[in-house]
Amino acid sequence: FTPHVDSEKEPYTIVIPPPNITGQLHMGHALDETLQDILIRWKRMSGYSTLWLPGTDHASIATEAKIVEAMRKEGIKKEDIGREAFLERAWAWKKQYGGRIVEQLKKLGSSCDWTRERFTMDEGCSKAVKEVFIKYYQEGLIYRGERIINWCPKCLTSISDAEVEYEDQAGLRYPLKDGSGYLELATTRPETLLGDTAVAVNPNDERYKDLVGKTLILPLVHREIPIVADDYVEMDFGTGVVKITPAHDPNDFEVGLRHNLEVINVMTDDAKIVDAYPKYAGMDRYEARKAIVEDLKTEGALVEIEDYNHNVGTCYRCHTVIEPMVSKQWFVKMEPLAKPAIESVEKGEIKFVPDRFTKNYLNWMRGSR
């Protein structure tokens, strides 16, 4: 299955979508490898110089979670053994499970060129990643900036998966600075109140038109915050009033950019309240939630608590509830990269089967940020 380098035949190559070294192959892998094997064997028999390049991937955090889980059974924590010893365990894991996966691929009869087997952490692969990263950075396609991301306080990484859970919704009362009354609103995350920098209403909402531009006193913190008008707010949802916490909600972050609001992060990377709020400092977010709800009751700022079905993002690796948080991250500029990929489908150069997936693809490519 090794092609001749000096062959005059037309080349046909597949780089295997590398399976992660998180354990062993499953039925999905078996199907995927079979389809690739059919293609490569057909092209080989059709007279092409074929290369099916095999390899495995590290999936760093997913693999780390597996190793940490195995260590837990031994009564050991990552912190107990240090970085170097953990890396030794990681490479031993790769040898055991990466090796098992390769043997499974061979047992399936996959006609890969086994003389060229690669691992994504090989020196050559790592060097290629750095080279491409720098190239894209120099071309302005990769940039760094503060954005709101889904943060896992356990894995200490950004994630993008979402699941549904049940939470309580608390009704709150924010007093106007001039003493003329209150604005009532609801939140499923009372602990983020500490980072509120505004309250928003819809510009077309007659109920609140005269209040836009006025100032509220943030309960517990007693910080002065403005009432802003923004189309993001749905007039018929709840009271039509929304607390704005730019550092801890993706929609609030966008509202904050439009109204030049301060971004106040109230949590550490492991989702504990920061030292700037001494009464709650060091508390886990759920511990702080209970304490803040009690204090809101005492201050007379809590209207009611009711059950509410709420979409909550959870980390698909460890199932911890994610925390939307402002973080300095690397991003890839999607528009110039997506444009040719969109055009190739619109021109019919690439076709989806069944056709309904064309719409899904185009929506995804146009909506990627």
Coordinates of C-alpha atoms in Angstrom, one line a residue:
F1 CA 0.0 0.0 0.0
T2 CA 3.1 2.3 -0.2
P3 CA 3.0 4.4 -3.4
H4 CA 6.2 4.8 -5.4
V5 CA 7.6 8.4 -5.0
D6 CA 8.8 8.5 -8.7
S7 CA 5.5 7.1 -10.1
E8 CA 4.2 8.9 -13.2
K9 CA 0.7 7.8 -12.3
E10 CA -1.8 10.5 -11.3
P11 CA -1.9 10.8 -7.5
Y12 CA -4.9 10.2 -5.3
T13 CA -4.6 10.8 -1.6
I14 CA -6.7 10.5 1.5
V15 CA -5.4 11.8 4.9
I16 CA -7.3 9.8 7.4
P17 CA -9.6 11.9 9.7
P18 CA -7.5 10.8 12.7
P19 CA -9.3 8.9 15.5
N20 CA -8.6 10.4 19.0
I21 CA -6.5 8.3 21.4
T22 CA -9.3 8.4 24.0
G23 CA -9.8 4.7 24.0
Q24 CA -10.6 2.5 21.1
L25 CA -12.5 2.5 17.8
H26 CA -16.3 2.3 17.7
M27 CA -18.9 1.4 15.1
G28 CA -18.8 4.9 13.6
H29 CA -15.1 4.6 13.0
A30 CA -15.6 1.1 11.4
L31 CA -18.1 2.6 8.9
D32 CA -15.9 5.7 8.2
E33 CA -12.7 3.6 7.6
T34 CA -14.7 1.2 5.3
L35 CA -15.9 4.0 3.1
Q36 CA -12.4 5.5 2.8
D37 CA -11.0 2.0 2.1
I38 CA -13.5 1.5 -0.7
L39 CA -12.5 4.8 -2.3
I40 CA -8.7 4.2 -2.0
R41 CA -8.9 0.6 -3.3
W42 CA -11.2 1.7 -6.3
K43 CA -8.7 4.4 -7.2
R44 CA -5.7 2.0 -6.8
M45 CA -7.3 -0.5 -9.1
S46 CA -8.2 2.3 -11.6
G47 CA -4.5 3.0 -12.1
Y48 CA -3.8 5.9 -9.7
S49 CA -0.8 6.2 -7.4
T50 CA -2.7 6.1 -4.2
L51 CA -1.8 7.1 -0.6
W52 CA -4.1 6.6 2.3
L53 CA -2.1 8.3 5.1
P54 CA -2.9 6.8 8.6
G55 CA -2.6 8.5 11.9
T56 CA -4.1 9.2 15.3
D57 CA -5.0 12.5 17.1
H58 CA -4.4 13.6 20.7
A59 CA -7.7 15.6 21.4
S60 CA -5.7 17.1 24.2
I61 CA -8.5 17.9 26.8
A62 CA -10.6 14.8 26.0
T63 CA -7.5 12.6 26.4
E64 CA -6.5 14.4 29.5
A65 CA -9.9 13.8 31.0
K66 CA -9.5 10.1 30.4
I67 CA -6.0 10.0 32.0
V68 CA -7.2 12.0 35.0
E69 CA -10.1 9.6 35.4
A70 CA -7.7 6.6 35.3
M71 CA -5.5 8.3 37.9
R72 CA -8.5 9.0 40.1
K73 CA -9.0 5.2 40.4
E74 CA -5.4 5.0 41.6
G75 CA -6.1 7.8 44.2
I76 CA -3.8 10.2 42.4
K77 CA -4.4 13.8 41.3
K78 CA -2.6 15.6 38.5
E79 CA -1.4 18.2 41.0
D80 CA 0.2 15.4 43.1
I81 CA 2.7 14.3 40.4
G82 CA 3.5 17.5 38.5
R83 CA 3.7 18.3 34.8
E84 CA 6.6 16.1 33.7
A85 CA 5.2 13.0 35.4
F86 CA 1.8 13.7 33.9
L87 CA 3.3 14.0 30.4
E88 CA 5.0 10.7 30.9
R89 CA 1.6 9.2 31.6
A90 CA 0.1 10.9 28.6
W91 CA 2.7 9.4 26.2
A92 CA 2.3 6.0 27.8
W93 CA -1.5 6.4 27.3
K94 CA -0.8 7.3 23.6
K95 CA 1.4 4.2 23.2
Q96 CA -1.3 1.9 24.7
Y97 CA -4.4 3.4 23.1
G98 CA -2.9 4.8 19.9
G99 CA -1.3 1.4 19.3
R100 CA -4.6 -0.4 20.0
I101 CA -6.4 1.9 17.5
V102 CA -3.8 1.2 14.8
E103 CA -4.1 -2.5 15.4
Q104 CA -7.9 -2.3 15.1
L105 CA -7.5 -0.4 11.8
K106 CA -5.2 -3.1 10.5
K107 CA -7.7 -5.8 11.6
L108 CA -10.4 -4.1 9.7
G109 CA -8.2 -4.5 6.6
S110 CA -7.6 -0.8 6.1
S111 CA -5.2 -0.4 3.1
C112 CA -3.2 2.5 4.6
D113 CA 0.4 3.1 4.0
W114 CA 1.6 1.9 7.4
T115 CA 5.2 3.0 6.7
R116 CA 4.0 6.6 7.1
E117 CA 1.9 6.4 10.3
R118 CA 1.7 9.8 12.0
F119 CA 0.5 11.2 15.4
T120 CA -0.6 14.9 15.6
M121 CA 1.9 15.6 18.3
D122 CA 4.9 14.3 16.2
E123 CA 7.6 16.9 15.8
G124 CA 6.8 17.4 12.1
C125 CA 3.1 17.9 12.7
S126 CA 3.7 20.3 15.5
K127 CA 6.1 22.3 13.4
A128 CA 3.5 22.5 10.6
V129 CA 0.9 23.8 13.0
K130 CA 3.2 26.5 14.2
E131 CA 4.1 27.5 10.6
V132 CA 0.5 27.7 9.5
F133 CA -0.5 29.6 12.7
I134 CA 2.2 32.2 12.1
K135 CA 1.4 32.5 8.4
Y136 CA -2.3 33.1 9.1
Y137 CA -1.4 35.6 11.8
Q138 CA 0.8 37.5 9.4
E139 CA -2.1 37.5 6.9
G140 CA -4.5 38.9 9.5
L141 CA -6.6 35.8 9.5
I142 CA -5.8 34.9 13.1
Y143 CA -6.2 37.6 15.7
R144 CA -6.4 37.8 19.5
G145 CA -9.1 39.7 21.4
E146 CA -11.4 39.7 24.4
R147 CA -14.7 38.0 23.6
I148 CA -17.4 36.2 25.5
I149 CA -16.8 32.5 25.4
N150 CA -18.3 29.3 27.0
W151 CA -15.9 28.5 29.8
C152 CA -15.7 25.2 31.6
P153 CA -14.6 25.9 35.2
K154 CA -13.5 22.2 35.7
C155 CA -11.6 21.6 32.4
L156 CA -10.4 25.2 32.4
T157 CA -11.1 25.5 28.7
S158 CA -13.5 27.1 26.3
I159 CA -16.2 24.8 24.9
S160 CA -19.2 25.0 22.5
D161 CA -21.7 22.3 23.4
A162 CA -25.2 23.0 24.8
E163 CA -27.6 20.9 26.7
V164 CA -30.9 21.5 28.6
E165 CA -31.4 21.5 32.4
Y166 CA -33.9 23.0 34.9
E167 CA -33.1 26.0 37.0
D168 CA -35.0 28.5 39.2
Q169 CA -35.7 32.0 37.9
A170 CA -35.6 34.8 40.4
G171 CA -37.6 38.0 40.0
L172 CA -35.7 41.1 41.1
R173 CA -36.4 44.7 41.8
Y174 CA -33.9 47.4 40.9
P175 CA -34.6 50.9 42.5
L176 CA -34.4 54.1 40.5
K177 CA -31.7 56.5 41.8
D178 CA -34.2 59.4 42.0
G179 CA -36.5 57.3 44.3
S180 CA -39.4 57.4 41.9
G181 CA -39.9 53.6 41.8
Y182 CA -38.4 50.3 40.7
L183 CA -37.8 48.3 37.6
E184 CA -38.7 44.6 37.9
L185 CA -36.8 41.9 35.9
A186 CA -36.0 38.2 36.1
T187 CA -32.7 36.2 36.0
T188 CA -31.7 32.6 36.2
R189 CA -28.3 33.5 37.5
P190 CA -28.5 35.9 40.4
E191 CA -24.8 35.6 41.2
T192 CA -24.0 37.5 38.0
L193 CA -25.8 40.6 39.4
L194 CA -22.5 41.6 40.9
G195 CA -21.2 42.3 37.3
D196 CA -24.3 44.2 36.0
T197 CA -23.4 47.4 34.3
A198 CA -26.8 48.4 32.9
V199 CA -30.4 47.4 32.5
A200 CA -31.9 47.3 29.0
V201 CA -35.4 47.9 27.6
N202 CA -36.7 47.9 24.0
P203 CA -36.7 51.3 22.4
N204 CA -40.3 50.8 21.2
D205 CA -41.6 49.8 24.6
E206 CA -44.0 52.6 25.7
R207 CA -43.9 51.4 29.3
Y208 CA -40.3 52.4 29.8
K209 CA -39.7 55.1 27.2
D210 CA -39.5 57.9 29.8
L211 CA -37.0 55.9 31.9
V212 CA -34.3 55.4 29.2
G213 CA -31.2 57.4 30.2
K214 CA -32.1 57.4 33.9
T215 CA -30.0 55.7 36.6
L216 CA -30.7 52.7 38.8
I217 CA -29.0 51.5 42.0
L218 CA -27.8 48.0 41.6
P219 CA -29.0 45.9 44.7
L220 CA -26.4 44.6 47.1
V221 CA -23.5 46.3 45.3
H222 CA -25.2 49.8 45.2
R223 CA -23.4 50.8 42.1
E224 CA -25.1 53.3 39.8
I225 CA -26.1 51.7 36.4
P226 CA -27.9 53.3 33.4
I227 CA -31.1 52.2 31.7
V228 CA -30.3 51.7 28.0
A229 CA -32.6 51.1 25.0
D230 CA -31.7 48.2 22.8
D231 CA -33.6 46.1 20.2
Y232 CA -32.1 42.9 21.7
V233 CA -34.8 43.1 24.4
E234 CA -38.1 41.4 23.6
M235 CA -41.0 43.5 24.9
D236 CA -43.3 40.5 25.4
F237 CA -40.8 38.3 27.2
G238 CA -41.0 38.6 31.0
T239 CA -41.3 42.1 32.2
G240 CA -39.5 43.5 29.1
V241 CA -36.6 44.5 31.3
V242 CA -33.2 42.7 31.1
K243 CA -30.1 43.0 33.4
I244 CA -27.0 43.5 31.3
T245 CA -23.8 41.7 32.5
P246 CA -21.3 42.0 29.6
A247 CA -18.6 39.8 31.1
H248 CA -20.9 36.8 31.7
D249 CA -23.4 36.6 28.8
P250 CA -22.8 36.5 25.1
N251 CA -25.9 38.7 24.2
D252 CA -25.1 41.1 27.0
F253 CA -21.5 41.4 25.7
E254 CA -22.9 42.6 22.3
V255 CA -25.3 45.0 24.0
G256 CA -22.3 46.3 26.1
L257 CA -20.3 46.9 22.9
R258 CA -23.2 48.9 21.4
H259 CA -23.6 51.1 24.5
N260 CA -19.9 51.3 25.5
L261 CA -20.7 49.6 28.9
E262 CA -18.0 48.6 31.4
V263 CA -17.1 44.9 31.4
I264 CA -16.8 43.6 35.0
N265 CA -15.7 40.0 35.4
V266 CA -16.9 38.7 38.8
M267 CA -15.5 35.1 38.6
T268 CA -12.2 33.4 38.6
D269 CA -11.3 30.7 36.0
D270 CA -12.7 28.0 38.4
A271 CA -16.0 29.9 38.8
K272 CA -15.4 31.4 42.3
I273 CA -16.4 35.0 43.1
V274 CA -13.4 37.4 42.9
D275 CA -11.9 39.3 45.8
A276 CA -13.5 42.6 44.7
Y277 CA -16.7 41.4 46.5
P278 CA -15.4 40.5 50.0
K279 CA -18.7 39.1 51.3
Y280 CA -18.9 36.5 48.6
A281 CA -15.2 36.2 47.7
G282 CA -14.0 32.6 47.2
M283 CA -17.5 31.2 47.1
D284 CA -18.4 28.7 44.4
R285 CA -20.9 30.3 41.9
Y286 CA -23.8 28.1 43.3
E287 CA -22.8 28.8 46.9
A288 CA -22.7 32.5 46.0
R289 CA -26.1 32.2 44.2
K290 CA -27.8 31.0 47.5
A291 CA -26.1 33.7 49.6
I292 CA -27.0 36.5 47.1
V293 CA -30.6 35.4 46.9
E294 CA -30.8 35.5 50.8
D295 CA -29.2 39.0 50.8
L296 CA -31.7 40.2 48.1
K297 CA -34.5 39.0 50.3
T298 CA -33.1 40.9 53.3
E299 CA -32.7 44.1 51.2
G300 CA -36.2 43.8 49.8
A301 CA -35.0 43.4 46.2
L302 CA -36.3 39.9 45.6
V303 CA -39.9 39.8 44.2
E304 CA -40.4 36.0 43.8
I305 CA -38.7 32.8 42.8
E306 CA -40.4 30.5 40.3
D307 CA -39.5 27.3 38.4
Y308 CA -38.3 28.0 34.9
N309 CA -37.2 25.7 32.0
H310 CA -33.8 27.1 30.9
N311 CA -31.3 26.2 28.3
V312 CA -28.0 25.6 30.1
G313 CA -24.7 25.0 28.3
T314 CA -22.7 22.1 29.8
C315 CA -19.3 20.8 29.1
Y316 CA -19.7 17.6 27.0
R317 CA -16.4 16.3 28.4
C318 CA -17.1 16.5 32.2
H319 CA -20.7 17.7 32.2
T320 CA -20.0 20.7 34.3
V321 CA -22.3 23.7 33.6
I322 CA -20.4 26.2 31.5
E323 CA -19.9 29.8 32.6
P324 CA -20.1 32.4 29.8
M325 CA -17.1 34.6 30.5
V326 CA -15.0 37.3 28.9
S327 CA -11.6 35.9 28.0
K328 CA -8.6 36.8 25.8
Q329 CA -8.7 34.1 23.1
W330 CA -7.4 33.4 19.6
F331 CA -9.9 33.6 16.8
V332 CA -9.9 32.9 13.0
K333 CA -11.5 35.4 10.7
M334 CA -14.1 33.3 8.9
E335 CA -15.5 35.5 6.1
P336 CA -12.6 35.3 3.6
L337 CA -12.1 31.6 4.3
A338 CA -15.8 30.8 4.0
K339 CA -16.4 32.7 0.8
P340 CA -14.8 30.3 -1.7
A341 CA -16.4 27.3 0.2
I342 CA -19.8 28.9 -0.2
E343 CA -19.2 29.8 -3.8
S344 CA -18.2 26.2 -4.7
V345 CA -21.6 24.9 -3.5
E346 CA -23.6 27.8 -5.0
K347 CA -22.0 27.1 -8.4
G348 CA -22.8 23.4 -8.1
E349 CA -19.1 22.3 -8.0
I350 CA -19.9 20.5 -4.8
K351 CA -23.3 18.8 -4.2
F352 CA -24.8 17.6 -1.0
V353 CA -26.8 14.3 -0.8
P354 CA -29.5 14.6 0.3
D355 CA -30.0 18.2 -1.1
R356 CA -31.6 19.5 2.1
F357 CA -28.2 19.6 3.8
T358 CA -27.1 22.4 1.3
K359 CA -29.2 24.9 3.3
N360 CA -27.8 23.7 6.6
Y361 CA -24.2 24.0 5.2
L362 CA -24.8 27.5 3.8
N363 CA -26.4 28.8 7.0
W364 CA -23.5 27.4 9.0
M365 CA -20.9 28.9 6.7
R366 CA -22.5 32.4 6.6
G367 CA -23.2 32.4 10.3
S368 CA -19.7 31.3 11.5
R369 CA -18.0 34.0 13.4

